[in-house]
Short mmCIF file of C-alpha atoms (C1' of nucleotides) in Angstrom, two decimals:
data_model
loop_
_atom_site.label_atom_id
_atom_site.label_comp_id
_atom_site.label_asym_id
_atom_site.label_seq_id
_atom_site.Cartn_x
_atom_site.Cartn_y
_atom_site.Cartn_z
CA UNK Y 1 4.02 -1.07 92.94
CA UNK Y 2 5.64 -3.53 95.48
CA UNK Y 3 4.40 -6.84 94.52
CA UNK Y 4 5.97 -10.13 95.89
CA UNK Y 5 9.52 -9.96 97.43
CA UNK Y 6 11.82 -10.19 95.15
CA UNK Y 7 14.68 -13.38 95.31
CA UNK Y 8 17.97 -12.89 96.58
CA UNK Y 9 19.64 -12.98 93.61
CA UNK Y 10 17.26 -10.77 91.53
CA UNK Y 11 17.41 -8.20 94.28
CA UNK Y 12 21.40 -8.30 94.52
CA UNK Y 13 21.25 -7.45 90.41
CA UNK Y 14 18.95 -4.73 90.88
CA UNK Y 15 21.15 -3.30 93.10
CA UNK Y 16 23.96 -3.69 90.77
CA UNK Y 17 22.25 -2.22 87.92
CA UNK Y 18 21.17 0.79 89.89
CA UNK Y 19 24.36 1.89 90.51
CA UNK Y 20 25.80 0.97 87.09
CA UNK Y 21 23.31 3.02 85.77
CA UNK Y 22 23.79 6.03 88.34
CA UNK Y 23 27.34 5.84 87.47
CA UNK Y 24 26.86 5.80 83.78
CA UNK Y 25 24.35 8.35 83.24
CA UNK Y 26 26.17 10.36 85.34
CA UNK Y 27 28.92 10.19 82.78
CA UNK Y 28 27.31 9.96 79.38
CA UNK Y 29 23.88 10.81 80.21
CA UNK Y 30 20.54 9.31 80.45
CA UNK Y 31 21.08 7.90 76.28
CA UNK Y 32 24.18 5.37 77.63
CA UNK Y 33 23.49 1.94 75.40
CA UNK Y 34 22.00 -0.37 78.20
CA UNK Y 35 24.17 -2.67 77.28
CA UNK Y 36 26.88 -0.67 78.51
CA UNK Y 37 25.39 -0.02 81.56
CA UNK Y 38 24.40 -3.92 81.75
CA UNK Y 39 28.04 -4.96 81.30
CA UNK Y 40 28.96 -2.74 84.03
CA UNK Y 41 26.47 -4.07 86.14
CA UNK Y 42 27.91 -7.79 85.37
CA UNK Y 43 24.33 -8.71 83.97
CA UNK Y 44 22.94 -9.16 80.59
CA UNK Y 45 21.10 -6.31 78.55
CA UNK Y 46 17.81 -8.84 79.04
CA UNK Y 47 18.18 -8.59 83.20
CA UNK Y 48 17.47 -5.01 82.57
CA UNK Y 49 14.59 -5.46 80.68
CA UNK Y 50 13.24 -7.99 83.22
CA UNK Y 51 13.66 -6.15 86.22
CA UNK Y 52 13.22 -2.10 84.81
CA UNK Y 53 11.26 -2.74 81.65
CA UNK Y 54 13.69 -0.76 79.77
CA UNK Y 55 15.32 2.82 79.46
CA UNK Y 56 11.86 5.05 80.86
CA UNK Y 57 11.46 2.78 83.98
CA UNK Y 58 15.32 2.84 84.49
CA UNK Y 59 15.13 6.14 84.44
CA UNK Y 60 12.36 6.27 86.86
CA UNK Y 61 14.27 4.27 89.44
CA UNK Y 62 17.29 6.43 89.48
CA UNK Y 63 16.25 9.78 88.33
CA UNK Y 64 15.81 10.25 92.24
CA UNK Y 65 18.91 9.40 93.25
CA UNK Y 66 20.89 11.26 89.84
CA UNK Y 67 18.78 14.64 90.19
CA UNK Y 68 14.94 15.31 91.41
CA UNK Y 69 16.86 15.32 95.17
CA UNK Y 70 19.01 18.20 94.36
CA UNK Y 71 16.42 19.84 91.94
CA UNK Y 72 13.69 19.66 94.70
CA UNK Y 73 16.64 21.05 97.46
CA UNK Y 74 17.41 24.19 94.65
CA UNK Y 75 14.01 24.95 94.21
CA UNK Y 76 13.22 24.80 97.90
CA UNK Y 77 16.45 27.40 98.82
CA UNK Y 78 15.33 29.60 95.95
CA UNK Y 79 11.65 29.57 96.97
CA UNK Y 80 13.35 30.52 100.96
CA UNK Y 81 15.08 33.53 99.84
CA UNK Y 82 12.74 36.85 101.14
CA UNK Y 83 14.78 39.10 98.56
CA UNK Y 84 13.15 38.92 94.83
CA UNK Y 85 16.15 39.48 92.91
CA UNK Y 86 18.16 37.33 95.26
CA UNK Y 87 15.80 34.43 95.14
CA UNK Y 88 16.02 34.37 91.04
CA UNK Y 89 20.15 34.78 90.93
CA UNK Y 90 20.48 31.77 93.65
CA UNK Y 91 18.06 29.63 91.66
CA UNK Y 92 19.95 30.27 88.48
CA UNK Y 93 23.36 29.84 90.42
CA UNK Y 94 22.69 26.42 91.65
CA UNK Y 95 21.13 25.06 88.29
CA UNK Y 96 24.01 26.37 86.69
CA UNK Y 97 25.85 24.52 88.92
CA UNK Y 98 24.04 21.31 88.85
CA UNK Y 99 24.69 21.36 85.28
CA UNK Y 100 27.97 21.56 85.51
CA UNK Y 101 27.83 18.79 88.03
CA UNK Y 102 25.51 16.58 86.54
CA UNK Y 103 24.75 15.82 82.33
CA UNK Y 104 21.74 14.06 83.14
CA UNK Y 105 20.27 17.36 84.21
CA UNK Y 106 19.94 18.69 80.46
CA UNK Y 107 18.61 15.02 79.53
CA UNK Y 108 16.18 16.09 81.89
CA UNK Y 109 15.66 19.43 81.27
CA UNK Y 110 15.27 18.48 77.39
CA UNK Y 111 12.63 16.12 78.31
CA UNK Y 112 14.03 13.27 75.96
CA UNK Y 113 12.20 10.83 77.97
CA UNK Y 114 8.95 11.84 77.72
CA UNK Y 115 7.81 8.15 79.06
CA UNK Y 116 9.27 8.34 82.29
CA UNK Y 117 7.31 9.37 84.87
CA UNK Y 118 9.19 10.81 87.13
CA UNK Y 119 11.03 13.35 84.74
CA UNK Y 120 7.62 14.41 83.48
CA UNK Y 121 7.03 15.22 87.90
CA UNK Y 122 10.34 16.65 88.02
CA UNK Y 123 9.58 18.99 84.85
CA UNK Y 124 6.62 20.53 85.99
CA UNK Y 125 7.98 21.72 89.33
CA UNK Y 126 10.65 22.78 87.84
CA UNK Y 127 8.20 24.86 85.25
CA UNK Y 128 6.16 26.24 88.26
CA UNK Y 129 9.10 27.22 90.31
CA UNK Y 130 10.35 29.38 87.81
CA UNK Y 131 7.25 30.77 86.94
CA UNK Y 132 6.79 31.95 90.60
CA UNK Y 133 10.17 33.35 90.52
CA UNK Y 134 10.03 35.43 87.62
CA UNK Y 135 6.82 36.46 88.62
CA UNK Y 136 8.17 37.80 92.00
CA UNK Y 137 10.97 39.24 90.40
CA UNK Y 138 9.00 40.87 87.68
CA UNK Y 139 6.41 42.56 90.56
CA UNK Y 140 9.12 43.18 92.70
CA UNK Y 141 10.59 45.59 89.70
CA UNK Y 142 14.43 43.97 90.15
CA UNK Y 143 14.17 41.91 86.84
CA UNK Y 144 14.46 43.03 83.02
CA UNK Y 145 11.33 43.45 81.51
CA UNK Y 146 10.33 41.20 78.80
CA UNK Y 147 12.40 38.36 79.96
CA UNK Y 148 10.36 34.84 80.35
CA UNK Y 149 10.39 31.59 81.75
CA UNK Y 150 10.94 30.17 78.15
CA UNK Y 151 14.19 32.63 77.68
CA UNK Y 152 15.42 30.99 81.20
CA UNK Y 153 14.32 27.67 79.74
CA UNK Y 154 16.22 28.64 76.54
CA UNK Y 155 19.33 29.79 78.12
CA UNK Y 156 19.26 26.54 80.21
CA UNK Y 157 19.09 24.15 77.67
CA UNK Y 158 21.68 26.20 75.70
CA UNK Y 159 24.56 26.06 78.25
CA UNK Y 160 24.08 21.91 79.06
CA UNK Y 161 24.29 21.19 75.18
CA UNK Y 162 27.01 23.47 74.83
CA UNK Y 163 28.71 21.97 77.86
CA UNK Y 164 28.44 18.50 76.62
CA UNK Y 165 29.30 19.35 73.06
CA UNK Y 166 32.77 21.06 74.05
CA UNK Y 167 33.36 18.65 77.06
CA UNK Y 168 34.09 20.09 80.66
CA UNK Y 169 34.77 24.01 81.06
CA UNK Y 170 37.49 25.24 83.20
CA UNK Y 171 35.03 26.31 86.48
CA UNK Y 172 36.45 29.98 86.08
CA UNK Y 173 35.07 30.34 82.84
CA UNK Y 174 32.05 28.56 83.61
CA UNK Y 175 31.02 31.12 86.31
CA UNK Y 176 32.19 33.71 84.61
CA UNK Y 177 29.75 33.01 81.98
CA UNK Y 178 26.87 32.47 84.67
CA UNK Y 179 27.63 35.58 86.14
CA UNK Y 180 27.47 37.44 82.77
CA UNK Y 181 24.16 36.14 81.92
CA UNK Y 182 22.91 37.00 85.15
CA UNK Y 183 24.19 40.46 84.89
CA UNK Y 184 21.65 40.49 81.66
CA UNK Y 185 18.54 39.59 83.95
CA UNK Y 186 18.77 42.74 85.78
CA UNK Y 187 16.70 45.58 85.32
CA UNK Y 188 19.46 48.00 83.13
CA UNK S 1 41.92 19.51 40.74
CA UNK S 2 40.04 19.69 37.55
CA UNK S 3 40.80 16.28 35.91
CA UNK S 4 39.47 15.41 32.83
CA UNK S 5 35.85 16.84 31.83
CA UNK S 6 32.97 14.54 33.09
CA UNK S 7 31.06 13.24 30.89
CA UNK S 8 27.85 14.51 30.39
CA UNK S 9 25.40 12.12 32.53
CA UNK S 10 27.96 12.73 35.43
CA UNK S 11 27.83 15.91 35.37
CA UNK S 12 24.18 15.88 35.68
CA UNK S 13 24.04 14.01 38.38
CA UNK S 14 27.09 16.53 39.87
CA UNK S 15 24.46 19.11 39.79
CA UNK S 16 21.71 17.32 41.02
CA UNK S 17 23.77 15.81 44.30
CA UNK S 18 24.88 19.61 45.10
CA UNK S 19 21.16 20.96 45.23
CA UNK S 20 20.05 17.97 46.76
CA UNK S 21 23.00 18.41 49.44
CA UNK S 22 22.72 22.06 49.63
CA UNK S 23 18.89 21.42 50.10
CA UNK S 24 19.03 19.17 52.84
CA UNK S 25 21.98 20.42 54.75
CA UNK S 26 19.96 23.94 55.13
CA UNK S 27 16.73 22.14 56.38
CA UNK S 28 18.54 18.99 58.85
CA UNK S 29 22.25 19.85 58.94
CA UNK S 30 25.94 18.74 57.66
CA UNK S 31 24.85 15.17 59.19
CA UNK S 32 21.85 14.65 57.14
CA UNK S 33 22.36 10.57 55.73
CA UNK S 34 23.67 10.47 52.67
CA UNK S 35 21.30 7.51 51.14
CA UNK S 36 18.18 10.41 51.82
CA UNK S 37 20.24 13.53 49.77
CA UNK S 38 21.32 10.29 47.06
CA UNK S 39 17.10 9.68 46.86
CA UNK S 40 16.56 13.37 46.32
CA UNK S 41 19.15 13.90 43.87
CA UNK S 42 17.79 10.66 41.81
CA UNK S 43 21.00 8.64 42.11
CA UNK S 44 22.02 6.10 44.12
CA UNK S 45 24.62 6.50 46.97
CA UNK S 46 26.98 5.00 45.81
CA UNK S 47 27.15 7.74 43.17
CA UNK S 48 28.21 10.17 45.82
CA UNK S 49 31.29 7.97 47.15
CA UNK S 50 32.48 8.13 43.54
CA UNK S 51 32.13 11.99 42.63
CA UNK S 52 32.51 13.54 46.16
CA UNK S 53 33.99 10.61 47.99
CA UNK S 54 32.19 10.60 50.93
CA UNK S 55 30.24 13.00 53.42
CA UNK S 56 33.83 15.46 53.62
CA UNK S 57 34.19 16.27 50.02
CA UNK S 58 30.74 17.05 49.45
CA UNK S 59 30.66 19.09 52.17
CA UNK S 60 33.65 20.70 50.88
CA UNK S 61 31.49 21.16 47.42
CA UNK S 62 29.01 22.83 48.94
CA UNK S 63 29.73 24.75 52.25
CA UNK S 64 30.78 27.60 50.55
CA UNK S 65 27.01 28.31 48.79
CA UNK S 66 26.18 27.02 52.24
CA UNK S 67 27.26 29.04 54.53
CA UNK S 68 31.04 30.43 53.83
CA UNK S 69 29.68 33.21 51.55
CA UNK S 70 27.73 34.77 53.97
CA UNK S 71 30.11 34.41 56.82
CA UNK S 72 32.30 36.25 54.69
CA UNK S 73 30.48 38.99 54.30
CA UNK S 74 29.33 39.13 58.06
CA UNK S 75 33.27 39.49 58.47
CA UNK S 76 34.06 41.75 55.93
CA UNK S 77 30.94 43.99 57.43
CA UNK S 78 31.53 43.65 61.24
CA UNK S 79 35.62 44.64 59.78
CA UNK S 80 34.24 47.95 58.18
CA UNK S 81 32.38 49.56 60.80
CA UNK S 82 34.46 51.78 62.57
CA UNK S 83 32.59 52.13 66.25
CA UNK S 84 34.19 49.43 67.90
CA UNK S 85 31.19 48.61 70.12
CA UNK S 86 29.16 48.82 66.92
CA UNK S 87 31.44 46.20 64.92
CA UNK S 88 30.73 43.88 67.51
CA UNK S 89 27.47 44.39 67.70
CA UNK S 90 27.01 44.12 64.15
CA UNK S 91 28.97 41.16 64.49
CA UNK S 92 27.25 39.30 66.81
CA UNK S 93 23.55 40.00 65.53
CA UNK S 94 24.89 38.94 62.07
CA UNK S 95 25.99 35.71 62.99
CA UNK S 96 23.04 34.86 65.18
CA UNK S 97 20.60 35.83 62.45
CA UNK S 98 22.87 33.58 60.27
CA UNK S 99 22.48 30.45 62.75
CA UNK S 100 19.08 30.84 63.13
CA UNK S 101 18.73 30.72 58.95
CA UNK S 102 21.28 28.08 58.72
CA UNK S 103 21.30 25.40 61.11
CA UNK S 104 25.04 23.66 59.13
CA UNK S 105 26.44 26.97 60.04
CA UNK S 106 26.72 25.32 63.88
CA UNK S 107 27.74 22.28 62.63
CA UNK S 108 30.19 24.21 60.78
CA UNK S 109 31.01 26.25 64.21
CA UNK S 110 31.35 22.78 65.93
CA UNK S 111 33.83 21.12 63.54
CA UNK S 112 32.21 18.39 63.45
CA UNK S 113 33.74 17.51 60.17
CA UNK S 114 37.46 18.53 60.89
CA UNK S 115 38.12 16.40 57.42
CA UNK S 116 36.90 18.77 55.25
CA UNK S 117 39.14 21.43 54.52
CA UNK S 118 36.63 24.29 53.32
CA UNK S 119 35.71 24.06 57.13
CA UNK S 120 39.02 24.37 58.32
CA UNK S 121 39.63 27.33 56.66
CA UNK S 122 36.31 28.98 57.37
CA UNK S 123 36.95 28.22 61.39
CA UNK S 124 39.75 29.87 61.12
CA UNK S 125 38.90 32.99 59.24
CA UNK S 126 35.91 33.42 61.54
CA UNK S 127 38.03 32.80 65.07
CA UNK S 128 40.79 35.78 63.89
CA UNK S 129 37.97 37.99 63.05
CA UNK S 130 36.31 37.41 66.61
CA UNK S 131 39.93 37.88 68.24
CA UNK S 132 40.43 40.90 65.90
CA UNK S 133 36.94 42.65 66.79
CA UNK S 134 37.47 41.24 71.02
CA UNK S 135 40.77 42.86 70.74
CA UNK S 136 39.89 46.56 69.21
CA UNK S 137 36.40 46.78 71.77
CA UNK S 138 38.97 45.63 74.75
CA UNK S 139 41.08 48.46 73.70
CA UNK S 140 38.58 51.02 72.83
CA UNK S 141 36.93 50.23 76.69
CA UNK S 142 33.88 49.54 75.59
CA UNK S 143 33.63 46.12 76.43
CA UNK S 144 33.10 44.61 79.63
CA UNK S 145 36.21 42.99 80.89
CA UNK S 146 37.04 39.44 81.23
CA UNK S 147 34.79 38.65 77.84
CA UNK S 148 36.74 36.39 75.44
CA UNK S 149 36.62 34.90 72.34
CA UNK S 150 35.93 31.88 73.69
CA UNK S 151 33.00 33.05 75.53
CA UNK S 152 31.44 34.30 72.68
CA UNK S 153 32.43 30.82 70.96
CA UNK S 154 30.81 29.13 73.46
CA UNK S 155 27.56 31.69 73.48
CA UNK S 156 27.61 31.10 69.93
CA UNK S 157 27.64 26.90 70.15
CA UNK S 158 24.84 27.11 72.85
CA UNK S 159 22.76 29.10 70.85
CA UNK S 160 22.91 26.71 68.02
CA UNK S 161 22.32 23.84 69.89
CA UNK S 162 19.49 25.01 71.77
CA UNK S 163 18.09 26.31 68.46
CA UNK S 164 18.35 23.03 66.80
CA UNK S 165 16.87 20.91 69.54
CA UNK S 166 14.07 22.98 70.77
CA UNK S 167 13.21 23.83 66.97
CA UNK S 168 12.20 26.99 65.41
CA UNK S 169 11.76 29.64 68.02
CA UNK S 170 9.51 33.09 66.96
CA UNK S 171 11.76 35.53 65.74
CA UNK S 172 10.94 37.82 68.12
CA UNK S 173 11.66 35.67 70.82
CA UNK S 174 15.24 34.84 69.27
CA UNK S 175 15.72 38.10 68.45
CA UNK S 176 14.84 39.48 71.99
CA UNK S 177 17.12 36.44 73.65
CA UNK S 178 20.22 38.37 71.11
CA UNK S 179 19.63 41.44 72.54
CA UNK S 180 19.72 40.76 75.89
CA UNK S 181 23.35 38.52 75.05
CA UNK S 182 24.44 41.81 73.48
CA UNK S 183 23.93 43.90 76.76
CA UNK S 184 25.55 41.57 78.54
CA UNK S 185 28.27 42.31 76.56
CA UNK S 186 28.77 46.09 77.40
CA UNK S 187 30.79 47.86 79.76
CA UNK S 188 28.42 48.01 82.98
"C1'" DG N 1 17.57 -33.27 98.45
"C1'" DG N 2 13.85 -32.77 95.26
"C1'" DT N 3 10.60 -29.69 93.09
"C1'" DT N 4 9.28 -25.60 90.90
"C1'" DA N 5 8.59 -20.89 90.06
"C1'" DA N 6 11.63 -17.18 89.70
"C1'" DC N 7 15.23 -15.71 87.42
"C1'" DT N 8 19.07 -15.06 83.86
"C1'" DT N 9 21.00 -15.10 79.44
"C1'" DA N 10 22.93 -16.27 74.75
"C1'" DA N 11 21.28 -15.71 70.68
"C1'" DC N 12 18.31 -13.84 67.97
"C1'" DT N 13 15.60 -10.07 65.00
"C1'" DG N 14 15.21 -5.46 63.27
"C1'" DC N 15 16.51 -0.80 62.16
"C1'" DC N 16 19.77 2.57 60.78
"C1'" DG N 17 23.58 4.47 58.45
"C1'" DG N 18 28.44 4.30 56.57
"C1'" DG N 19 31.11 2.41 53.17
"C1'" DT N 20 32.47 -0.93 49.03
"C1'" DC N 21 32.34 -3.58 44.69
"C1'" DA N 22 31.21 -6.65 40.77
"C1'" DA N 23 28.19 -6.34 37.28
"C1'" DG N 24 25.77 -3.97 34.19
"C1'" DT N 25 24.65 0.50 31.32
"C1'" DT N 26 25.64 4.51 28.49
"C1'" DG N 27 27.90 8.67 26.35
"C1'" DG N 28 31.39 9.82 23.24
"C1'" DT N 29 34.31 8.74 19.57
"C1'" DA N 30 36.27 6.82 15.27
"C1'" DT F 1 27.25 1.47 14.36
"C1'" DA F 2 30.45 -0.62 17.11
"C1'" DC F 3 33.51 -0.16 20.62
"C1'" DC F 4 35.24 1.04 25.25
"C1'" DA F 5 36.25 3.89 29.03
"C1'" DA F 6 33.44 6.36 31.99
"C1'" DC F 7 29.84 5.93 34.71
"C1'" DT F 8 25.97 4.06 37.76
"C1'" DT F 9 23.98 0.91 40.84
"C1'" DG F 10 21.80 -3.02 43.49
"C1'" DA F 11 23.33 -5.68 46.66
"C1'" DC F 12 26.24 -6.41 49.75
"C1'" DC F 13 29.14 -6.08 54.51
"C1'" DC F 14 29.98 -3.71 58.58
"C1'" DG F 15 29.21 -1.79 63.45
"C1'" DG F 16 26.03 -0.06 66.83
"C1'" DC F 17 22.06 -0.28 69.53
"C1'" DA F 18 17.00 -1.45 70.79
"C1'" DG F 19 14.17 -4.99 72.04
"C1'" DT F 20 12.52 -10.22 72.46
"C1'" DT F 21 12.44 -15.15 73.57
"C1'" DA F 22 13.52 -20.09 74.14
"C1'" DA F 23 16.28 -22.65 76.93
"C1'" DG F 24 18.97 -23.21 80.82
"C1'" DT F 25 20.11 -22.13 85.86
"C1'" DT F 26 19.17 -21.34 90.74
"C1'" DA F 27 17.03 -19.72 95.16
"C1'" DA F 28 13.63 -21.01 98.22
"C1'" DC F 29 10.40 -23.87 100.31
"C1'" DC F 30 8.64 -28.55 101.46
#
DNA sequence: GGTTAACTTAACTGCCGGGTCAAGTTGGTA
DNA sequence: TACCAACTTGACCCGGCAGTTAAGTTAACC
């Protein structure tokens, strides 16, 4: 994974593209052209492909940094909470709110990478961290019966297309919306 | 808008480019290319420039068999019921089954094509008959407070898009993932 | 300061889809 | 049946983006 050290120049434009591509993804998500991201990195498209292989292992090297930091932090404060129904309304809460933070997130979530390593990681402890939630909540009695991962997953994917469709939401109405949909996870 | 009658062949191929555009607007969308509906119809693209003059007018030609028909009568139905809680209802479960039949209908919802002015007109017939039904349940007290128009605008674009890129979903599922919108809806 | 492997890049190919037009073809008419 | 306006179309140009490579540049070590 390490090989030899790279030179000094190489390792100065690796740099560079990192945080070109932080920055842009952040923006427009993980699909920016790379020769956007290149030209905002002051390097050619081709330095890209030299140093990152392409799109999956850019992906790879920032997805860290972008969101499988915060998505690890969520899912370990959900997983700390004692109280079922608690646990499941802070876990929704803060992806909620890394969506809104963060387009990359629904790249992610949507899986449009399938190459890159490190989103598949990301996706399955994502997948077994809601399982384990639901599951809780659905033993503890606190949750609407009948409702799945796959209708969280749905819901999810629903509200970071939507978002990036109709371009930033007013935060109000944003939460407002959260809190409405988790008003329809509770037992009625 | 009627012009001189086309000559026979032209019309023809009139009728051929509407089913083929009908047909592959219902199974990929307004943004289907036009070279693949030109190869089902049997003509050549350019043939569509000339009688529809480009993606907007045939749109225009079509969205009504499309999609504006039935949203008219979802409107006209959802305007009859007297139950204000039930004309939403009605309402809402009548567009979703509609989106989940017709995947232009959320191009049509997203305005993607603000050119074409069947569109127009349908957006706005739709967004004074979700104001008109918001405003009569808000009244009547039997909807929970704080829902807008918008948020149901934005429920409605999520759904759509989340339907589109995650592909069919079982109708159970969908139609489970409705109700539980619905309740959210409600006076708690 | 000369050598060379590491590195960068301009310039290319290829695919896709929108949009246009000169050149041919054909339906209708007299 | 001969003419011509109406009609169709292959072949083109364009922009955008992915991905590759031959040729040139430069950091690092002697």
């Amino acid at each position: 994974m390490v090989g030899p050290p790279l030179r000094a120049d190489a390792a100065r434009n690796v740099a560079q593209i990192r945080a070109a591509a932080i920055a842009a993804f952040r923006g427009r998500g993980l699909s920016t052209p790379l020769e956007e991201i290149a030209a905002a990195a002051g390097v050619s498209k081709a330095t890209i492909y030299n140093r990152f292989g392409g799109r999956d292992g850019l992906i790879d090297a920032v997805i860290g940094e972008l969101v499988a930091a915060e998505m690890h932090t969520i899912m370990g404060r959900a997983r700390a909470v004692d109280d079922p129904w608690q646990a499941i309304a802070t876990y929704v809460g803060d992806r909620r709110d890394l969506q809104y933070r963060e387009p990359a997130f629904t790249d992610a979530l949507l899986m449009t990478y399938p190459n890159s390593a490190q989103l598949v990681a990301l996706a399955n402890a994502a997948t077994d961290t809601t399982v384990h939630l639901l599951r809780r909540g659905h033993d503890a009695g606190v949750l609407r019966p009948g409702f799945t991962a796959a209708d969280l997953y749905y819901a999810d994917i629903a509200n970071g297309l939507a978002l990036r469709a109709l371009g930033p939401q007013p935060r109000e109405d944003y939460d407002r919306r959260t809190r409405f949909f988790l008003d329809s996870l509770g037992r009625q």
